[in-house]
Amino acid sequence: MREIIVLFLVLAGSSDALVKRWNKYSDYNNAGNWGGLNRTPCPTDSINLGAVQPVSVYIQSNLTITELALPMTGEVILGPNVILDFPSSPANSDPSCQGVAPGQLAEFQVQTQEWFNLNNWEVYGSLADAQQGDVSKQVGALDIERIPCSSGGDTTGSYIRDEVLFPQDRTFRVNMGTQPLSLQKLNLAGKAYTSTNPFSDFLNTVSGRSQFNPAADRPTVNIGGSCTDVTGCACGNDAMKTVICAAVQCQDRGLQCDSPPTPQGHCCGICGAVLTIGYGDNFNFQNLQSYIQTQYLQQDKYRGVRTILSKSAVSRAGEVQLVLQDDAPGTQNGQTAAAMAQEVKDTLPAAGLGITAVEVEASAKGTSPAGQTGGRMGGGQIAGIVIGIIIFLVLIVLIAFFISRRSTPLELSLPKMPKMPKMPFNGKKSLTNEFEMGGATFSNPNFDPNSPDHFSLSYSGVEDLGSSKGFNNPMYDNPVEDNPMYSDTSLSGTMDPASVTTTPPTTPDGDPRDSGGIENPIYGVDNLQEVVMDAEC
């Protein structure tokens, strides 16, 4: 029965105003407000509350102090019956202060917290639960609705106006932004503000300036009024969704389903189902809430299903949204909610509530215990991917470099040969037995120094070399067999070196030449052709 009551509170809070409790404090006893100490001050510490910006510090219990510097601007609020003791020789009796050197500086360094950070709020269905602060009694809400719903300066009653609680006996440091805010009621320091002017007056006091927008202009805060639309009211925080979702790490939610749908007004996907419900005439938001409670949530098979019914300012006109989630463990998470969504789709249009259509988007059963990330990656995952890509690119470049080096022929650097000097022959056009090089001469052993520049050669015969002295190339004709000149035995004989004579050649007209020639024995005397070889360098 207790689970059913909690589900009803979730539904009721979606149309009526919820209570949003602030959970970040600028208290003396909050160890996180003391810089890098990670502890509250010890009796022997030198304590400095002298922040430059306005600050409000609430001291809840008695303190033993050696030295205390008060804030330059702001206030120090002592709790009921709190005593500050300044002994001449304080002792560090607290176990966490053992070994702390006397005179260590403890500086109060409270951080300003953002109004639109959903981690700074808790959501409850009633003021009594919010004042108690029991987190187990929190109710579900879309991410943008975890912040107090605000419609800016709207006065038409078309938006939800939530009740806000800043717990009693606490102090705060809040940046509310500069845009107008609209609230149903604001509870602060034990006092309930139900209209605009009294709270505006408070913001202009030392306490107000120290706790809200300490370093900036303060926004207009409209207090009072409520939703008057019977078809439901939107929260009004849709315009701030990007800012709100910046504080969310979806992978931290540890989804273990596949294909999680993302509801309108939520930062991440969910395991379960999102139903978009179209309505027409005679639709009433409260009636739909009651019907879901009595017809579905009281069935044993849907025990543990959590529901959020809402209306979005950015959805199509004539639509509301129903989000279903369950507490099933592991990869089964969301499956009971998905089954209920299908039944709602099949039966709700015929319930006589003015429902015209129901669309369902549900997650699938998880395939890995590791789960999904909800569609957003954290900084560690992004950094890992970037580093992996860089390493991959470096490897590709190195591989390409080594391949190109192996495929490029090696170039050998050989010494260049020096240029040979020109070899003049003393102005002679004929080849002699001596060469002149730079003034030096040397003898050519292939020539007789007494021989003439030209000489004649007489031929008296050709010696038969025989078949053993050569071979016929089958690729060519046989010159010996095919050429009659070579087959003529009359030309056979031997060359007698003694028969080689050098005689001065004559021209056809009988004039002797001034150079020698060679008689060709192959052609005979009658066919003697003169061959004159002039070598000129």
Coordinates of C-alpha atoms in Angstrom, one line a residue:
M1 CA 0.0 0.0 0.0
R2 CA 2.9 2.4 0.7
E3 CA 4.2 2.1 -2.9
I4 CA 0.8 3.0 -4.2
I5 CA 0.6 6.1 -2.0
V6 CA 4.0 7.3 -3.3
L7 CA 2.9 6.9 -6.9
F8 CA -0.1 8.9 -6.2
L9 CA 2.0 11.8 -4.9
V10 CA 4.1 11.7 -8.1
L11 CA 0.9 12.1 -10.1
A12 CA -0.6 14.7 -8.0
G13 CA 2.5 16.8 -8.0
S14 CA 2.6 16.9 -11.7
S15 CA -0.5 19.1 -12.0
D16 CA -0.5 20.8 -8.6
A17 CA 2.6 22.6 -7.4
L18 CA 5.5 20.6 -6.0
V19 CA 7.8 21.7 -3.2
K20 CA 11.4 22.3 -4.3
R21 CA 13.9 22.3 -1.4
W22 CA 17.4 24.0 -1.7
N23 CA 20.2 21.7 -0.4
K24 CA 23.4 23.9 -0.6
Y25 CA 24.3 25.9 2.5
S26 CA 26.9 28.5 3.6
D27 CA 27.1 27.2 7.1
Y28 CA 30.1 27.3 9.4
N29 CA 29.8 23.6 10.1
N30 CA 30.0 22.7 6.4
A31 CA 33.5 21.3 5.8
G32 CA 33.2 22.1 2.1
N33 CA 33.2 25.8 2.8
W34 CA 36.7 25.9 4.2
G35 CA 38.9 25.7 1.1
G36 CA 41.4 22.9 0.9
L37 CA 41.2 22.0 4.6
N38 CA 38.4 19.5 4.0
R39 CA 37.4 20.0 7.7
T40 CA 35.9 22.6 9.9
P41 CA 38.3 24.8 11.9
C42 CA 40.1 23.6 14.9
P43 CA 40.3 25.6 18.2
T44 CA 44.0 26.5 17.5
D45 CA 43.4 27.7 14.0
S46 CA 43.4 31.3 12.9
I47 CA 39.9 31.7 11.4
N48 CA 39.1 34.2 8.7
L49 CA 35.5 35.0 7.7
G50 CA 36.6 38.2 5.9
A51 CA 35.4 37.5 2.4
V52 CA 35.5 40.5 0.0
Q53 CA 32.1 39.8 -1.3
P54 CA 29.0 39.8 1.0
V55 CA 28.7 36.6 2.9
S56 CA 26.2 35.2 5.4
V57 CA 27.5 32.6 7.8
Y58 CA 25.3 30.6 10.1
I59 CA 27.0 29.1 13.3
Q60 CA 24.9 26.2 14.6
S61 CA 26.8 25.1 17.7
N62 CA 29.2 26.4 20.4
L63 CA 32.8 27.1 19.3
T64 CA 36.2 27.4 20.9
I65 CA 38.3 29.9 19.0
T66 CA 41.8 31.3 19.2
E67 CA 41.5 34.0 16.6
L68 CA 38.5 35.1 14.4
A69 CA 38.4 37.7 11.6
L70 CA 34.8 38.8 10.8
P71 CA 33.6 39.4 7.2
M72 CA 34.2 42.8 5.7
T73 CA 30.6 42.8 4.3
G74 CA 27.8 40.5 5.4
E75 CA 26.6 38.8 8.5
V76 CA 27.3 36.1 11.1
I77 CA 24.2 34.5 12.5
L78 CA 24.4 32.6 15.7
G79 CA 22.0 29.7 16.3
P80 CA 19.9 29.5 19.5
N81 CA 22.0 29.6 22.7
V82 CA 25.3 29.4 20.7
I83 CA 28.4 30.5 22.7
L84 CA 31.8 31.5 21.2
D85 CA 34.6 30.8 23.7
F86 CA 38.1 32.5 23.3
P87 CA 40.3 30.7 25.9
S88 CA 43.9 31.8 26.4
S89 CA 45.2 28.3 25.8
P90 CA 42.8 26.3 23.7
A91 CA 43.3 22.6 23.1
N92 CA 42.6 20.5 20.1
S93 CA 40.4 17.9 21.8
D94 CA 38.6 16.9 18.6
P95 CA 40.2 13.7 17.1
S96 CA 40.2 15.3 13.6
C97 CA 42.4 18.2 15.0
Q98 CA 45.1 16.0 16.5
G99 CA 48.5 17.0 15.2
V100 CA 47.3 20.3 13.7
A101 CA 49.9 23.0 14.2
P102 CA 48.7 26.1 16.2
G103 CA 48.0 29.2 14.1
Q104 CA 47.1 27.4 10.9
L105 CA 44.9 29.6 8.6
A106 CA 41.3 28.5 8.1
E107 CA 39.7 30.7 5.5
F108 CA 36.0 30.6 4.8
Q109 CA 35.5 30.1 1.0
V110 CA 31.9 29.5 0.3
Q111 CA 31.0 29.1 -3.4
T112 CA 28.0 30.7 -5.1
Q113 CA 25.6 28.0 -6.2
E114 CA 23.4 28.3 -9.3
W115 CA 19.6 28.4 -9.2
F116 CA 19.3 26.5 -12.4
N117 CA 21.6 23.6 -11.3
L118 CA 19.2 20.7 -10.7
N119 CA 21.7 19.1 -8.3
N120 CA 21.0 21.9 -5.9
W121 CA 17.3 20.9 -5.5
E122 CA 15.2 18.1 -3.9
V123 CA 11.6 17.5 -5.0
Y124 CA 8.9 16.6 -2.5
G125 CA 5.1 16.2 -2.7
S126 CA 4.4 18.3 0.4
L127 CA 5.9 21.0 2.5
A128 CA 6.0 18.7 5.5
D129 CA 8.1 16.2 3.7
A130 CA 10.4 18.9 2.4
Q131 CA 10.9 20.4 5.8
Q132 CA 11.8 17.0 7.2
G133 CA 14.3 16.6 4.3
D134 CA 14.0 12.8 4.1
V135 CA 15.4 12.0 0.7
S136 CA 13.6 8.7 0.6
K137 CA 10.4 10.7 0.3
Q138 CA 11.4 12.6 -2.8
V139 CA 9.1 12.2 -5.8
G140 CA 10.0 11.8 -9.5
A141 CA 10.2 14.8 -11.8
L142 CA 11.5 15.6 -15.2
D143 CA 15.0 17.1 -15.2
I144 CA 13.8 20.6 -16.1
E145 CA 11.1 20.4 -13.5
R146 CA 13.5 19.6 -10.7
I147 CA 14.2 23.4 -10.8
P148 CA 11.3 25.5 -9.4
C149 CA 8.9 25.8 -12.4
S150 CA 8.9 29.4 -13.5
S151 CA 6.9 31.2 -16.3
G152 CA 8.9 34.4 -16.1
G153 CA 6.4 37.3 -15.8
D154 CA 3.3 35.3 -16.9
T155 CA 0.2 36.1 -15.0
T156 CA -2.4 34.1 -17.0
G157 CA -2.3 31.0 -14.9
S158 CA -1.1 28.8 -17.8
Y159 CA 2.1 27.7 -16.1
I160 CA 2.9 25.8 -12.9
R161 CA 4.1 27.9 -10.0
D162 CA 6.0 25.8 -7.4
E163 CA 6.6 26.3 -3.7
V164 CA 10.2 26.8 -2.7
L165 CA 11.8 26.0 0.6
F166 CA 15.1 27.4 1.9
P167 CA 15.4 25.4 5.2
Q168 CA 15.3 27.2 8.5
D169 CA 18.5 27.6 10.6
R170 CA 20.6 27.7 7.4
T171 CA 22.3 30.4 5.3
F172 CA 22.8 30.3 1.6
R173 CA 24.7 31.9 -1.3
V174 CA 22.5 31.7 -4.5
N175 CA 22.8 33.1 -7.9
M176 CA 19.2 33.4 -9.1
G177 CA 20.1 34.8 -12.5
T178 CA 18.6 38.0 -13.9
Q179 CA 15.4 36.7 -15.7
P180 CA 12.1 37.1 -13.9
L181 CA 11.0 34.2 -11.7
S182 CA 7.4 33.2 -10.8
L183 CA 6.7 31.2 -7.7
Q184 CA 3.6 30.1 -5.8
K185 CA 5.3 30.6 -2.4
L186 CA 8.8 31.0 -0.9
N187 CA 9.8 29.8 2.5
L188 CA 12.9 31.4 4.0
A189 CA 14.3 31.6 7.6
G190 CA 11.0 30.3 8.9
K191 CA 8.9 32.8 7.2
A192 CA 6.6 32.2 4.2
Y193 CA 6.5 34.8 1.4
T194 CA 3.2 34.6 -0.5
S195 CA 3.4 37.9 -2.4
T196 CA 6.0 39.8 -4.4
N197 CA 6.6 43.0 -2.4
P198 CA 7.7 41.5 1.0
F199 CA 10.3 39.3 -0.6
S200 CA 11.6 42.2 -2.7
D201 CA 12.0 44.2 0.5
F202 CA 14.0 41.3 2.0
L203 CA 16.3 41.2 -1.0
N204 CA 17.4 44.8 -0.3
T205 CA 18.5 43.9 3.3
V206 CA 22.0 42.9 4.3
S207 CA 20.9 39.4 4.7
G208 CA 19.2 39.4 1.3
R209 CA 22.2 40.9 -0.5
S210 CA 24.5 38.4 1.2
Q211 CA 22.5 35.3 0.2
F212 CA 21.0 36.1 -3.2
N213 CA 22.9 37.4 -6.2
P214 CA 25.7 38.8 -4.0
A215 CA 27.7 40.2 -6.9
A216 CA 24.9 41.0 -9.4
D217 CA 21.6 42.6 -9.9
R218 CA 18.7 40.8 -8.4
P219 CA 15.9 39.4 -10.5
T220 CA 12.2 40.3 -10.3
V221 CA 10.5 37.5 -8.3
N222 CA 6.8 37.3 -8.7
I223 CA 5.2 35.3 -5.9
G224 CA 1.6 34.1 -5.8
G225 CA -0.9 32.5 -8.1
S226 CA -1.3 29.0 -9.4
C227 CA -2.2 26.9 -12.5
T228 CA -5.8 27.5 -13.6
D229 CA -5.9 25.5 -16.8
V230 CA -8.0 22.3 -16.4
T231 CA -6.1 20.6 -19.2
G232 CA -2.8 21.0 -17.2
C233 CA 0.0 23.6 -17.1
A234 CA 3.5 23.5 -18.4
C235 CA 6.4 24.0 -16.1
G236 CA 7.9 26.9 -18.1
N237 CA 11.6 26.0 -17.8
D238 CA 11.9 24.7 -21.3
A239 CA 13.8 27.8 -22.4
M240 CA 16.5 26.9 -19.8
K241 CA 16.9 23.3 -20.8
T242 CA 20.4 23.7 -22.2
V243 CA 21.6 25.4 -19.1
I244 CA 19.9 22.8 -16.8
C245 CA 21.2 19.8 -18.7
A246 CA 24.8 21.1 -18.7
A247 CA 25.0 19.9 -15.1
V248 CA 23.9 16.3 -16.0
Q249 CA 26.2 13.4 -16.8
C250 CA 23.8 10.8 -18.4
Q251 CA 26.3 7.9 -18.1
D252 CA 26.2 8.3 -14.3
R253 CA 22.6 7.1 -14.3
G254 CA 23.7 3.6 -15.3
L255 CA 20.9 2.6 -17.7
Q256 CA 20.9 -1.1 -18.5
C257 CA 18.3 -1.1 -21.3
D258 CA 18.7 -0.7 -25.1
S259 CA 17.3 2.2 -27.1
P260 CA 16.2 4.3 -24.2
P261 CA 13.7 7.0 -25.2
T262 CA 14.2 10.6 -24.0
P263 CA 11.1 12.3 -22.7
Q264 CA 10.3 15.9 -23.5
G265 CA 11.8 18.0 -20.7
H266 CA 14.4 15.4 -19.7
C267 CA 18.1 15.5 -20.3
C268 CA 18.7 11.8 -20.8
G269 CA 17.1 8.6 -22.0
I270 CA 15.2 6.4 -19.6
C271 CA 14.5 2.7 -19.2
G272 CA 10.8 2.4 -19.6
A273 CA 8.3 4.1 -21.9
V274 CA 7.2 7.6 -23.0
L275 CA 3.5 8.0 -24.0
T276 CA 2.3 11.0 -26.0
I277 CA -1.4 11.4 -25.3
G278 CA -3.5 13.5 -27.5
Y279 CA -6.8 14.9 -26.1
G280 CA -9.8 16.8 -27.3
D281 CA -12.9 18.3 -25.8
N282 CA -13.9 17.4 -22.2
F283 CA -10.3 16.5 -21.2
N284 CA -9.3 17.1 -17.6
F285 CA -5.8 16.6 -16.3
Q286 CA -6.8 15.6 -12.8
N287 CA -9.3 13.0 -14.2
L288 CA -6.5 11.4 -16.2
Q289 CA -4.3 11.3 -13.1
S290 CA -7.0 9.5 -11.1
Y291 CA -7.7 7.0 -13.9
I292 CA -4.1 6.0 -14.2
Q293 CA -3.9 5.5 -10.4
T294 CA -7.0 3.4 -10.1
Q295 CA -7.0 1.4 -13.3
Y296 CA -3.3 0.5 -13.8
L297 CA -1.1 1.2 -10.8
Q298 CA -3.2 -0.8 -8.4
Q299 CA -2.6 -4.0 -10.4
D300 CA -0.1 -6.3 -8.9
K301 CA 1.7 -6.8 -12.2
Y302 CA 2.6 -3.1 -12.3
R303 CA 3.7 -2.8 -8.7
G304 CA 6.8 -0.6 -8.6
V305 CA 6.1 1.4 -11.7
R306 CA 6.8 5.1 -11.3
T307 CA 4.8 7.7 -13.3
I308 CA 5.3 11.3 -14.3
L309 CA 2.4 13.1 -16.0
S310 CA 3.3 16.5 -17.5
K311 CA 2.5 19.1 -20.1
S312 CA 5.3 20.8 -22.1
A313 CA 5.3 24.3 -23.5
V314 CA 7.1 23.1 -26.6
S315 CA 4.9 20.1 -27.4
R316 CA 2.1 20.3 -29.9
A317 CA -1.1 21.8 -28.7
G318 CA -3.6 19.3 -27.2
E319 CA -1.0 16.8 -25.9
V320 CA 0.3 15.6 -22.5
Q321 CA 3.1 13.3 -21.7
L322 CA 3.2 10.2 -19.5
V323 CA 6.5 8.7 -18.5
L324 CA 6.6 5.2 -17.0
Q325 CA 9.6 3.7 -15.2
D326 CA 10.1 0.7 -12.9
D327 CA 12.6 -0.6 -10.4
A328 CA 13.4 -4.0 -12.1
P329 CA 17.1 -4.8 -11.7
G330 CA 19.7 -5.3 -14.5
T331 CA 18.7 -5.7 -18.1
Q332 CA 15.1 -6.2 -17.1
N333 CA 14.8 -2.6 -16.1
G334 CA 12.0 -0.9 -17.9
Q335 CA 10.3 -4.0 -19.2
T336 CA 7.3 -3.8 -16.7
A337 CA 6.8 -0.1 -17.5
A338 CA 6.9 -1.0 -21.3
A339 CA 4.2 -3.6 -20.8
M340 CA 2.0 -1.2 -18.9
A341 CA 2.5 1.4 -21.7
Q342 CA 1.2 -1.0 -24.2
E343 CA -1.9 -1.7 -22.1
V344 CA -2.5 2.0 -21.6
K345 CA -2.3 2.5 -25.4
D346 CA -4.8 -0.2 -26.0
T347 CA -7.4 0.8 -23.4
L348 CA -7.1 4.5 -22.6
P349 CA -8.8 5.9 -25.8
A350 CA -12.0 4.0 -24.9
A351 CA -12.1 5.3 -21.2
G352 CA -14.2 8.3 -22.0
L353 CA -11.7 10.8 -20.8
G354 CA -11.5 12.8 -24.1
I355 CA -8.3 11.0 -25.2
T356 CA -8.0 10.9 -29.0
A357 CA -4.7 9.1 -29.6
V358 CA -1.8 7.5 -27.7
E359 CA 1.7 7.0 -29.1
V360 CA 4.3 4.8 -27.3
E361 CA 8.0 4.9 -27.4
A362 CA 9.6 2.2 -25.2
S363 CA 13.1 0.9 -24.4
A364 CA 14.2 -2.6 -25.3
K365 CA 15.5 -5.3 -23.0
G366 CA 19.2 -4.7 -22.2
T367 CA 21.7 -7.0 -23.9
S368 CA 24.7 -6.1 -21.7
P369 CA 25.0 -5.7 -17.9
A370 CA 27.2 -2.7 -18.6
G371 CA 24.1 -0.8 -19.8
Q372 CA 23.7 2.3 -21.9
T373 CA 25.0 5.8 -21.3
G374 CA 21.7 7.5 -21.9
G375 CA 22.8 9.2 -25.0
R376 CA 25.5 11.5 -23.5
M377 CA 29.1 10.9 -23.0
G378 CA 31.2 12.1 -20.1
G379 CA 34.4 14.0 -20.3
G380 CA 36.5 10.9 -19.6
Q381 CA 34.9 9.0 -22.5
I382 CA 35.4 11.9 -24.9
A383 CA 39.0 12.3 -23.8
G384 CA 39.6 8.6 -24.4
I385 CA 38.1 8.7 -27.9
V386 CA 40.2 11.8 -28.8
I387 CA 43.4 10.2 -27.5
G388 CA 42.6 7.0 -29.4
I389 CA 42.0 8.9 -32.7
I390 CA 45.3 10.8 -32.3
I391 CA 47.3 7.6 -31.7
F392 CA 45.6 6.0 -34.7
L393 CA 46.5 8.9 -36.9
V394 CA 50.2 8.8 -35.7
L395 CA 50.4 5.1 -36.5
I396 CA 49.0 5.7 -40.0
V397 CA 51.6 8.5 -40.7
L398 CA 54.5 6.3 -39.4
I399 CA 53.4 3.3 -41.5
A400 CA 53.1 5.5 -44.6
F401 CA 56.5 6.9 -43.9
F402 CA 58.3 3.5 -43.6
I403 CA 56.5 2.2 -46.7
S404 CA 57.6 5.2 -48.8
R405 CA 61.2 4.8 -47.6
R406 CA 61.2 1.1 -48.5
S407 CA 59.7 1.7 -52.0
T408 CA 62.2 4.6 -52.9
P409 CA 65.4 3.3 -54.6
L410 CA 68.6 3.9 -52.8
E411 CA 70.6 6.6 -54.4
L412 CA 74.4 5.9 -54.3
S413 CA 76.6 8.9 -54.3
L414 CA 79.6 8.1 -56.6
P415 CA 82.6 10.3 -57.0
K416 CA 82.6 12.1 -60.4
M417 CA 85.4 11.3 -62.8
P418 CA 87.6 14.3 -63.6
K419 CA 87.3 15.6 -67.1
M420 CA 90.1 14.4 -69.4
P421 CA 92.1 17.3 -70.8
K422 CA 92.2 17.9 -74.5
M423 CA 95.0 16.2 -76.3
P424 CA 96.3 18.4 -79.1
F425 CA 98.5 16.8 -81.7
N426 CA 100.8 19.7 -82.5
G427 CA 98.5 20.9 -85.2
K428 CA 98.8 17.7 -87.1
K429 CA 95.7 16.2 -88.7
S430 CA 97.1 12.7 -89.0
L431 CA 97.5 10.2 -86.2
T432 CA 101.1 9.9 -85.0
N433 CA 103.0 7.9 -82.5
E434 CA 103.2 10.6 -80.0
F435 CA 100.6 12.5 -78.0
E436 CA 101.1 15.8 -76.3
M437 CA 99.4 16.5 -73.0
G438 CA 100.1 19.7 -71.2
G439 CA 103.5 19.9 -72.8
A440 CA 104.4 16.2 -71.9
T441 CA 104.7 13.5 -74.6
F442 CA 104.7 9.7 -74.6
S443 CA 105.4 7.1 -77.2
N444 CA 102.7 4.9 -78.6
P445 CA 104.0 1.3 -78.8
N446 CA 101.5 0.4 -81.5
F447 CA 103.2 2.5 -84.1
D448 CA 106.6 2.5 -85.5
P449 CA 108.1 6.0 -85.3
N450 CA 109.7 5.5 -88.7
S451 CA 106.5 4.5 -90.4
P452 CA 104.7 6.9 -92.8
D453 CA 101.5 8.6 -91.9
H454 CA 99.7 6.4 -94.5
F455 CA 100.5 2.9 -95.8
S456 CA 99.4 0.4 -98.4
L457 CA 98.6 -3.3 -97.7
S458 CA 98.9 -6.0 -100.3
Y459 CA 97.0 -9.3 -99.9
S460 CA 98.2 -12.6 -101.3
G461 CA 95.7 -15.1 -100.0
V462 CA 93.3 -16.3 -97.4
E463 CA 93.9 -19.2 -95.1
D464 CA 91.1 -21.7 -94.8
L465 CA 90.2 -21.6 -91.2
G466 CA 88.2 -24.8 -91.4
S467 CA 84.9 -25.8 -89.8
S468 CA 86.5 -26.2 -86.4
K469 CA 87.5 -22.5 -86.3
G470 CA 83.9 -21.2 -86.3
F471 CA 80.2 -22.0 -86.6
N472 CA 77.2 -21.0 -88.7
N473 CA 74.5 -18.9 -87.0
P474 CA 71.1 -20.4 -87.9
M475 CA 69.5 -17.1 -87.5
Y476 CA 71.4 -15.7 -90.4
D477 CA 72.6 -16.8 -93.9
N478 CA 75.9 -18.5 -94.3
P479 CA 78.2 -16.1 -96.1
V480 CA 80.7 -18.7 -97.0
E481 CA 78.2 -21.1 -98.7
D482 CA 75.8 -18.5 -100.1
N483 CA 78.3 -15.8 -101.3
P484 CA 80.2 -16.9 -104.5
M485 CA 83.0 -14.6 -103.6
Y486 CA 83.7 -16.6 -100.5
S487 CA 83.2 -19.9 -102.2
D488 CA 85.8 -19.0 -104.9
T489 CA 88.9 -21.1 -104.1
S490 CA 91.1 -19.0 -106.2
L491 CA 91.1 -16.5 -103.5
S492 CA 92.2 -19.0 -100.9
G493 CA 95.6 -18.6 -99.6
T494 CA 97.6 -17.3 -96.7
M495 CA 98.6 -13.9 -95.7
D496 CA 102.3 -13.5 -95.8
P497 CA 103.3 -10.6 -93.5
A498 CA 106.3 -10.2 -95.8
S499 CA 104.0 -9.5 -98.7
V500 CA 102.6 -6.5 -97.1
T501 CA 104.3 -3.6 -98.6
T502 CA 103.9 0.1 -98.2
T503 CA 103.8 1.9 -101.4
P504 CA 102.8 5.4 -102.1
P505 CA 99.3 5.4 -103.5
T506 CA 98.4 7.4 -106.6
T507 CA 95.3 9.2 -107.6
P508 CA 93.2 8.1 -110.6
D509 CA 95.1 10.6 -112.7
G510 CA 98.4 9.1 -111.7
D511 CA 99.5 11.7 -109.2
P512 CA 101.0 10.3 -106.1
R513 CA 99.3 11.2 -102.7
D514 CA 101.1 12.8 -99.8
S515 CA 100.0 10.1 -97.5
G516 CA 100.1 6.3 -97.4
G517 CA 97.5 3.8 -98.2
I518 CA 96.6 0.1 -97.9
E519 CA 96.3 -2.4 -100.7
N520 CA 93.3 -4.7 -100.1
P521 CA 94.3 -8.2 -101.1
I522 CA 90.6 -9.3 -101.2
Y523 CA 89.8 -7.3 -104.3
G524 CA 93.0 -7.7 -106.1
V525 CA 95.1 -5.2 -107.8
D526 CA 92.6 -4.3 -110.5
N527 CA 89.9 -3.6 -108.0
L528 CA 92.2 -1.9 -105.6
Q529 CA 90.2 0.7 -103.7
E530 CA 92.1 3.3 -101.7
V531 CA 91.2 3.6 -98.1
V532 CA 92.5 6.7 -96.6
M533 CA 92.2 7.0 -92.9
D534 CA 92.7 10.3 -91.4
A535 CA 92.5 10.4 -87.6
E536 CA 92.0 13.8 -86.2
C537 CA 91.5 14.6 -82.5

